[in-house]
PDB file of C-alpha atoms in Angstrom:
ATOM      1  CA  UNK A   8       2.400 -34.956   6.751  1.00 74.00           C
ATOM      2  CA  UNK A   9       1.718 -36.469   3.343  1.00 82.00           C
ATOM      3  CA  UNK A  10       0.315 -39.989   3.311  1.00 88.00           C
ATOM      4  CA  UNK A  11       3.061 -41.270   1.002  1.00 91.00           C
ATOM      5  CA  UNK A  12       6.483 -39.715   0.500  1.00 92.00           C
ATOM      6  CA  UNK A  13       9.217 -40.392  -2.032  1.00 94.00           C
ATOM      7  CA  UNK A  14      12.608 -38.980  -2.810  1.00 89.00           C
ATOM      8  CA  UNK A  15      12.317 -37.425  -6.298  1.00 88.00           C
ATOM      9  CA  UNK A  16      15.853 -38.387  -7.350  1.00 88.00           C
ATOM     10  CA  UNK A  17      17.017 -38.593 -10.062  1.00 94.00           C
ATOM     11  CA  UNK A  18      18.564 -41.968  -9.495  1.00 95.00           C
ATOM     12  CA  UNK A  19      21.123 -42.835 -12.168  1.00 97.00           C
ATOM     13  CA  UNK A  20      22.420 -46.407 -12.534  1.00 97.00           C
ATOM     14  CA  UNK A  21      24.315 -48.428 -15.149  1.00 97.00           C
ATOM     15  CA  UNK A  22      22.517 -51.046 -17.186  1.00 97.00           C
ATOM     16  CA  UNK A  23      22.329 -54.358 -15.342  1.00 97.00           C
ATOM     17  CA  UNK A  24      22.322 -52.817 -11.877  1.00 97.00           C
ATOM     18  CA  UNK A  25      19.841 -53.706  -9.151  1.00 97.00           C
ATOM     19  CA  UNK A  26      17.662 -50.697  -8.434  1.00 97.00           C
ATOM     20  CA  UNK A  27      15.973 -49.969  -5.126  1.00 96.00           C
ATOM     21  CA  UNK A  28      13.147 -47.417  -5.068  1.00 96.00           C
ATOM     22  CA  UNK A  29      11.595 -46.496  -1.755  1.00 95.00           C
ATOM     23  CA  UNK A  30       8.623 -44.785  -0.156  1.00 94.00           C
ATOM     24  CA  UNK A  31       7.511 -44.118   3.368  1.00 94.00           C
ATOM     25  CA  UNK A  32       3.906 -43.922   4.482  1.00 91.00           C
ATOM     26  CA  UNK A  33       2.275 -42.206   7.397  1.00 90.00           C
ATOM     27  CA  UNK A  34      -0.454 -44.496   8.696  1.00 85.00           C
ATOM     28  CA  UNK A  35       0.184 -48.020   9.914  1.00 81.00           C
ATOM     29  CA  UNK A  36      -3.419 -48.910   9.046  1.00 83.00           C
ATOM     30  CA  UNK A  37      -2.691 -48.699   5.315  1.00 84.00           C
ATOM     31  CA  UNK A  38      -2.861 -52.132   3.716  1.00 84.00           C
ATOM     32  CA  UNK A  39      -2.664 -51.798  -0.056  1.00 88.00           C
ATOM     33  CA  UNK A  40       0.192 -50.237  -1.930  1.00 91.00           C
ATOM     34  CA  UNK A  41       0.750 -49.824  -5.628  1.00 92.00           C
ATOM     35  CA  UNK A  42       3.702 -49.028  -7.833  1.00 95.00           C
ATOM     36  CA  UNK A  43       3.145 -47.188 -11.090  1.00 95.00           C
ATOM     37  CA  UNK A  44       5.615 -46.484 -13.870  1.00 97.00           C
ATOM     38  CA  UNK A  45       5.276 -43.271 -15.823  1.00 96.00           C
ATOM     39  CA  UNK A  46       7.227 -42.529 -18.964  1.00 95.00           C
ATOM     40  CA  UNK A  47       7.788 -38.920 -19.907  1.00 90.00           C
ATOM     41  CA  UNK A  48       4.590 -37.189 -21.040  1.00 85.00           C
ATOM     42  CA  UNK A  49       2.526 -40.363 -20.635  1.00 90.00           C
ATOM     43  CA  UNK A  50      -0.048 -41.513 -18.087  1.00 92.00           C
ATOM     44  CA  UNK A  51       1.008 -43.789 -15.210  1.00 94.00           C
ATOM     45  CA  UNK A  52       0.695 -47.545 -15.712  1.00 93.00           C
ATOM     46  CA  UNK A  53       0.272 -49.998 -12.868  1.00 91.00           C
ATOM     47  CA  UNK A  54       3.298 -52.238 -12.340  1.00 93.00           C
ATOM     48  CA  UNK A  55       2.497 -54.099  -9.146  1.00 90.00           C
ATOM     49  CA  UNK A  56       0.482 -53.957  -6.005  1.00 88.00           C
ATOM     50  CA  UNK A  57       0.981 -55.463  -2.577  1.00 87.00           C
ATOM     51  CA  UNK A  58      -1.316 -56.172   0.314  1.00 83.00           C
ATOM     52  CA  UNK A  59      -0.202 -55.983   3.937  1.00 78.00           C
ATOM     53  CA  UNK A  60       3.424 -56.953   4.468  1.00 76.00           C
ATOM     54  CA  UNK A  61       5.956 -59.161   2.749  1.00 80.00           C
ATOM     55  CA  UNK A  62       7.251 -59.512  -0.776  1.00 87.00           C
ATOM     56  CA  UNK A  63       5.661 -59.910  -4.177  1.00 90.00           C
ATOM     57  CA  UNK A  64       7.646 -60.796  -7.271  1.00 92.00           C
ATOM     58  CA  UNK A  65       6.824 -60.319 -10.947  1.00 92.00           C
ATOM     59  CA  UNK A  66       9.637 -61.015 -13.370  1.00 95.00           C
ATOM     60  CA  UNK A  67      12.455 -58.548 -12.730  1.00 97.00           C
ATOM     61  CA  UNK A  68      10.350 -56.570 -10.259  1.00 97.00           C
ATOM     62  CA  UNK A  69       9.906 -57.228  -6.531  1.00 96.00           C
ATOM     63  CA  UNK A  70       7.693 -55.133  -4.276  1.00 95.00           C
ATOM     64  CA  UNK A  71       8.236 -55.228  -0.542  1.00 93.00           C
ATOM     65  CA  UNK A  72       6.339 -53.778   2.407  1.00 92.00           C
ATOM     66  CA  UNK A  73       7.849 -53.379   5.862  1.00 90.00           C
ATOM     67  CA  UNK A  74       4.979 -52.471   8.162  1.00 88.00           C
ATOM     68  CA  UNK A  75       7.171 -52.088  11.214  1.00 89.00           C
ATOM     69  CA  UNK A  76       9.015 -49.175   9.645  1.00 90.00           C
ATOM     70  CA  UNK A  77       6.189 -48.058   7.301  1.00 91.00           C
ATOM     71  CA  UNK A  78       8.476 -48.480   4.341  1.00 91.00           C
ATOM     72  CA  UNK A  79       7.674 -49.785   0.868  1.00 93.00           C
ATOM     73  CA  UNK A  80      10.226 -50.698  -1.763  1.00 95.00           C
ATOM     74  CA  UNK A  81      10.405 -51.668  -5.399  1.00 96.00           C
ATOM     75  CA  UNK A  82      13.439 -53.593  -6.583  1.00 97.00           C
ATOM     76  CA  UNK A  83      14.340 -53.908 -10.247  1.00 97.00           C
ATOM     77  CA  UNK A  84      16.861 -56.584 -11.182  1.00 97.00           C
ATOM     78  CA  UNK A  85      18.994 -56.458 -14.314  1.00 97.00           C
ATOM     79  CA  UNK A  86      17.851 -52.917 -15.037  1.00 97.00           C
ATOM     80  CA  UNK A  87      17.499 -51.884 -18.676  1.00 97.00           C
ATOM     81  CA  UNK A  88      17.568 -48.484 -20.377  1.00 97.00           C
ATOM     82  CA  UNK A  89      13.868 -49.048 -21.114  1.00 96.00           C
ATOM     83  CA  UNK A  90      13.250 -48.961 -17.343  1.00 97.00           C
ATOM     84  CA  UNK A  91      14.139 -45.258 -17.387  1.00 97.00           C
ATOM     85  CA  UNK A  92      10.971 -43.582 -16.139  1.00 97.00           C
ATOM     86  CA  UNK A  93       9.393 -42.077 -13.063  1.00 96.00           C
ATOM     87  CA  UNK A  94       8.180 -44.593 -10.495  1.00 97.00           C
ATOM     88  CA  UNK A  95       5.238 -43.590  -8.345  1.00 96.00           C
ATOM     89  CA  UNK A  96       4.208 -45.330  -5.180  1.00 95.00           C
ATOM     90  CA  UNK A  97       0.602 -45.038  -4.097  1.00 92.00           C
ATOM     91  CA  UNK A  98      -1.619 -46.020  -1.244  1.00 89.00           C
ATOM     92  CA  UNK A  99      -4.640 -47.972  -2.386  1.00 82.00           C
ATOM     93  CA  UNK A 100      -7.576 -49.572  -0.657  1.00 74.00           C
ATOM     94  CA  UNK A 101      -9.655 -46.431  -0.330  1.00 74.00           C
ATOM     95  CA  UNK A 102     -11.938 -44.387  -2.520  1.00 76.00           C
ATOM     96  CA  UNK A 103      -9.158 -41.970  -3.272  1.00 84.00           C
ATOM     97  CA  UNK A 104      -5.702 -43.443  -3.756  1.00 85.00           C
ATOM     98  CA  UNK A 105      -2.895 -41.040  -2.923  1.00 89.00           C
ATOM     99  CA  UNK A 106       0.399 -40.848  -4.743  1.00 93.00           C
ATOM    100  CA  UNK A 107       3.949 -39.997  -3.890  1.00 94.00           C
ATOM    101  CA  UNK A 108       5.719 -37.433  -6.039  1.00 94.00           C
ATOM    102  CA  UNK A 109       7.627 -40.122  -7.909  1.00 95.00           C
ATOM    103  CA  UNK A 110      11.292 -41.039  -8.238  1.00 96.00           C
ATOM    104  CA  UNK A 111      12.995 -40.448 -11.566  1.00 96.00           C
ATOM    105  CA  UNK A 112      15.154 -43.403 -12.641  1.00 97.00           C
ATOM    106  CA  UNK A 113      17.759 -43.192 -15.369  1.00 97.00           C
ATOM    107  CA  UNK A 114      19.404 -46.412 -16.556  1.00 97.00           C
ATOM    108  CA  UNK A 115      22.339 -45.635 -18.811  1.00 96.00           C
ATOM    109  CA  UNK A 116      23.855 -48.150 -21.249  1.00 94.00           C
TER     110      UNK A 116
ATOM    111  CA  UNK B  10      -8.091 -50.409 -27.626  1.00 55.00           C
ATOM    112  CA  UNK B  11     -10.112 -50.975 -24.437  1.00 75.00           C
ATOM    113  CA  UNK B  12      -8.070 -48.727 -22.151  1.00 92.00           C
ATOM    114  CA  UNK B  13      -8.868 -45.266 -20.839  1.00 95.00           C
ATOM    115  CA  UNK B  14      -8.805 -42.626 -23.540  1.00 96.00           C
ATOM    116  CA  UNK B  15      -8.554 -38.867 -23.234  1.00 97.00           C
ATOM    117  CA  UNK B  16      -9.065 -36.077 -25.708  1.00 97.00           C
ATOM    118  CA  UNK B  17      -7.495 -33.872 -26.705  1.00 97.00           C
ATOM    119  CA  UNK B  18      -3.964 -34.991 -25.929  1.00 96.00           C
ATOM    120  CA  UNK B  19      -2.663 -31.433 -26.030  1.00 97.00           C
ATOM    121  CA  UNK B  20      -4.372 -28.098 -25.635  1.00 97.00           C
ATOM    122  CA  UNK B  21      -2.844 -24.663 -25.911  1.00 98.00           C
ATOM    123  CA  UNK B  22      -5.068 -21.780 -24.951  1.00 97.00           C
ATOM    124  CA  UNK B  23      -4.857 -18.145 -24.024  1.00 97.00           C
ATOM    125  CA  UNK B  24      -5.444 -16.951 -20.519  1.00 97.00           C
ATOM    126  CA  UNK B  25      -9.112 -16.301 -19.873  1.00 97.00           C
ATOM    127  CA  UNK B  26     -10.421 -18.833 -22.362  1.00 98.00           C
ATOM    128  CA  UNK B  27     -12.522 -21.857 -21.417  1.00 98.00           C
ATOM    129  CA  UNK B  28     -11.360 -25.392 -22.153  1.00 98.00           C
ATOM    130  CA  UNK B  29     -13.059 -28.773 -21.948  1.00 98.00           C
ATOM    131  CA  UNK B  30     -11.434 -32.179 -21.765  1.00 98.00           C
ATOM    132  CA  UNK B  31     -13.036 -35.549 -22.290  1.00 98.00           C
ATOM    133  CA  UNK B  32     -12.312 -38.916 -20.715  1.00 98.00           C
ATOM    134  CA  UNK B  33     -13.684 -42.293 -21.811  1.00 97.00           C
ATOM    135  CA  UNK B  34     -13.090 -44.880 -19.087  1.00 96.00           C
ATOM    136  CA  UNK B  35     -12.821 -48.640 -19.399  1.00 94.00           C
ATOM    137  CA  UNK B  36     -16.377 -49.637 -20.158  1.00 91.00           C
ATOM    138  CA  UNK B  37     -17.155 -51.805 -17.135  1.00 88.00           C
ATOM    139  CA  UNK B  38     -15.531 -49.436 -14.625  1.00 91.00           C
ATOM    140  CA  UNK B  39     -17.954 -47.516 -12.437  1.00 91.00           C
ATOM    141  CA  UNK B  40     -15.446 -45.139 -10.812  1.00 92.00           C
ATOM    142  CA  UNK B  41     -13.829 -42.307 -12.693  1.00 95.00           C
ATOM    143  CA  UNK B  42     -11.199 -39.923 -11.348  1.00 95.00           C
ATOM    144  CA  UNK B  43      -9.612 -36.697 -12.464  1.00 97.00           C
ATOM    145  CA  UNK B  44      -6.117 -35.779 -11.362  1.00 96.00           C
ATOM    146  CA  UNK B  45      -3.770 -32.923 -12.109  1.00 96.00           C
ATOM    147  CA  UNK B  46      -0.044 -33.455 -12.391  1.00 96.00           C
ATOM    148  CA  UNK B  47       2.661 -30.840 -12.620  1.00 94.00           C
ATOM    149  CA  UNK B  48       6.328 -31.401 -13.367  1.00 90.00           C
ATOM    150  CA  UNK B  49       8.112 -33.330 -10.646  1.00 89.00           C
ATOM    151  CA  UNK B  50       4.953 -34.080  -8.713  1.00 92.00           C
ATOM    152  CA  UNK B  51       2.680 -37.062  -8.404  1.00 93.00           C
ATOM    153  CA  UNK B  52      -0.943 -36.956  -9.534  1.00 94.00           C
ATOM    154  CA  UNK B  53      -3.062 -34.712  -7.307  1.00 94.00           C
ATOM    155  CA  UNK B  54      -6.670 -35.728  -6.827  1.00 93.00           C
ATOM    156  CA  UNK B  55      -9.300 -33.338  -8.199  1.00 95.00           C
ATOM    157  CA  UNK B  56     -12.589 -35.200  -8.169  1.00 95.00           C
ATOM    158  CA  UNK B  57     -14.189 -38.582  -8.598  1.00 93.00           C
ATOM    159  CA  UNK B  58     -17.448 -40.128  -9.730  1.00 94.00           C
ATOM    160  CA  UNK B  59     -19.123 -43.352  -8.915  1.00 92.00           C
ATOM    161  CA  UNK B  60     -21.423 -43.978 -11.837  1.00 92.00           C
ATOM    162  CA  UNK B  61     -22.963 -40.559 -12.575  1.00 92.00           C
ATOM    163  CA  UNK B  62     -22.661 -39.200  -9.037  1.00 93.00           C
ATOM    164  CA  UNK B  63     -19.805 -36.863  -8.218  1.00 92.00           C
ATOM    165  CA  UNK B  64     -18.901 -38.056  -4.746  1.00 92.00           C
ATOM    166  CA  UNK B  65     -15.937 -35.954  -3.769  1.00 90.00           C
ATOM    167  CA  UNK B  66     -14.089 -32.835  -4.852  1.00 91.00           C
ATOM    168  CA  UNK B  67     -10.685 -31.703  -3.712  1.00 91.00           C
ATOM    169  CA  UNK B  68     -10.103 -28.276  -2.240  1.00 86.00           C
ATOM    170  CA  UNK B  69      -7.788 -27.848  -5.242  1.00 77.00           C
ATOM    171  CA  UNK B  70     -10.858 -27.733  -7.448  1.00 83.00           C
ATOM    172  CA  UNK B  71     -11.743 -24.059  -7.591  1.00 88.00           C
ATOM    173  CA  UNK B  72     -15.107 -22.732  -8.752  1.00 92.00           C
ATOM    174  CA  UNK B  73     -13.649 -22.362 -12.234  1.00 96.00           C
ATOM    175  CA  UNK B  74     -13.456 -26.137 -12.548  1.00 96.00           C
ATOM    176  CA  UNK B  75     -16.483 -28.306 -13.195  1.00 95.00           C
ATOM    177  CA  UNK B  76     -16.764 -31.958 -14.032  1.00 96.00           C
ATOM    178  CA  UNK B  77     -19.640 -34.060 -15.250  1.00 96.00           C
ATOM    179  CA  UNK B  78     -20.271 -37.672 -15.975  1.00 96.00           C
ATOM    180  CA  UNK B  79     -23.671 -37.920 -17.617  1.00 90.00           C
ATOM    181  CA  UNK B  80     -25.149 -41.409 -17.657  1.00 86.00           C
ATOM    182  CA  UNK B  81     -22.126 -42.771 -15.823  1.00 85.00           C
ATOM    183  CA  UNK B  82     -20.077 -43.248 -18.965  1.00 91.00           C
ATOM    184  CA  UNK B  83     -17.632 -40.643 -20.309  1.00 96.00           C
ATOM    185  CA  UNK B  84     -16.704 -37.584 -18.288  1.00 97.00           C
ATOM    186  CA  UNK B  85     -15.821 -33.997 -19.100  1.00 97.00           C
ATOM    187  CA  UNK B  86     -13.692 -31.565 -17.146  1.00 97.00           C
ATOM    188  CA  UNK B  87     -14.182 -27.900 -17.934  1.00 97.00           C
ATOM    189  CA  UNK B  88     -11.942 -25.062 -16.816  1.00 97.00           C
ATOM    190  CA  UNK B  89     -13.401 -21.594 -17.162  1.00 97.00           C
ATOM    191  CA  UNK B  90     -11.338 -18.411 -17.410  1.00 97.00           C
ATOM    192  CA  UNK B  91      -8.070 -20.317 -17.553  1.00 97.00           C
ATOM    193  CA  UNK B  92      -5.040 -18.983 -15.710  1.00 96.00           C
ATOM    194  CA  UNK B  93      -1.367 -19.686 -16.328  1.00 96.00           C
ATOM    195  CA  UNK B  94      -1.289 -21.689 -13.112  1.00 95.00           C
ATOM    196  CA  UNK B  95      -3.728 -24.149 -14.677  1.00 96.00           C
ATOM    197  CA  UNK B  96      -0.991 -25.362 -17.024  1.00 97.00           C
ATOM    198  CA  UNK B  97      -0.502 -29.027 -16.167  1.00 96.00           C
ATOM    199  CA  UNK B  98      -1.203 -32.574 -17.276  1.00 97.00           C
ATOM    200  CA  UNK B  99      -4.795 -33.554 -16.564  1.00 98.00           C
ATOM    201  CA  UNK B 100      -5.114 -37.274 -15.999  1.00 97.00           C
ATOM    202  CA  UNK B 101      -8.212 -39.414 -15.968  1.00 97.00           C
ATOM    203  CA  UNK B 102      -8.333 -42.813 -14.325  1.00 95.00           C
ATOM    204  CA  UNK B 103     -11.019 -45.428 -13.896  1.00 93.00           C
ATOM    205  CA  UNK B 104     -11.511 -48.338 -11.550  1.00 90.00           C
ATOM    206  CA  UNK B 105     -14.029 -50.988 -10.611  1.00 86.00           C
ATOM    207  CA  UNK B 106     -15.422 -50.431  -7.144  1.00 76.00           C
ATOM    208  CA  UNK B 107     -15.152 -53.325  -4.730  1.00 69.00           C
ATOM    209  CA  UNK B 108     -15.732 -53.257  -1.002  1.00 56.00           C
ATOM    210  CA  UNK B 109     -12.499 -53.324   0.945  1.00 58.00           C
ATOM    211  CA  UNK B 110     -10.464 -53.957  -2.157  1.00 66.00           C
ATOM    212  CA  UNK B 111      -7.427 -52.493  -3.820  1.00 68.00           C
ATOM    213  CA  UNK B 112      -9.240 -49.936  -5.996  1.00 73.00           C
ATOM    214  CA  UNK B 113      -6.731 -50.474  -8.777  1.00 82.00           C
ATOM    215  CA  UNK B 114      -6.773 -47.491 -11.109  1.00 87.00           C
ATOM    216  CA  UNK B 115      -6.072 -47.463 -14.805  1.00 91.00           C
ATOM    217  CA  UNK B 116      -4.916 -44.168 -16.232  1.00 95.00           C
ATOM    218  CA  UNK B 117      -5.395 -42.546 -19.567  1.00 96.00           C
ATOM    219  CA  UNK B 118      -2.571 -40.851 -21.474  1.00 95.00           C
ATOM    220  CA  UNK B 119      -3.497 -37.434 -20.120  1.00 96.00           C
ATOM    221  CA  UNK B 120      -4.311 -34.053 -21.642  1.00 97.00           C
ATOM    222  CA  UNK B 121      -1.466 -31.567 -21.476  1.00 97.00           C
ATOM    223  CA  UNK B 122      -2.775 -28.033 -21.033  1.00 97.00           C
ATOM    224  CA  UNK B 123      -0.645 -24.990 -21.723  1.00 97.00           C
ATOM    225  CA  UNK B 124      -2.111 -21.593 -20.855  1.00 97.00           C
ATOM    226  CA  UNK B 125      -0.295 -18.703 -22.498  1.00 96.00           C
TER     227      UNK B 125
END
């Protein structure tokens, strides 16, 4: 079983929609999680990270960890066409972070 | 620009040729990672350095792959006798080691390799 799993999508939404991107993880001992955004043919860029459980908000983005179900989520409010990208979740807090395969998001005007 | 840089950005080569990629990490970062990413997949770990020491290599890293980080600064990744299956984006990332911390990684723009 992979440490972090994501549905690859694509997920297509209209501009202004609330987007929910999700990952599951395998080990309840994992504490740190990261969300990266990757535009086509570019390197990933860190959006947010969370530690343990609960929510973390940054502008239009909210990251959430549910340790009981081993589920991590990224919510994007008022989505914009510029949010169209692949979103990667990752487990941090170790020497070698591991990544999900990414979910492709398309926000159409 | 003080981010991670990689060169070249694109490389097209013929099967059997050798290629070398370079990564310049963020200057104060002591950890440097190489990943490979193919279409529709997340980055797959290849190897990482702490300072100049190569501490771990993935089983994905065949004998044709070698990486160095002389003096703990920039790093090179060489692929010998390239195969078509080596075609991918090669990503470099750096981080600042901290005990029990996040290990937040910063990625470069990647080198896209096409093997004909």
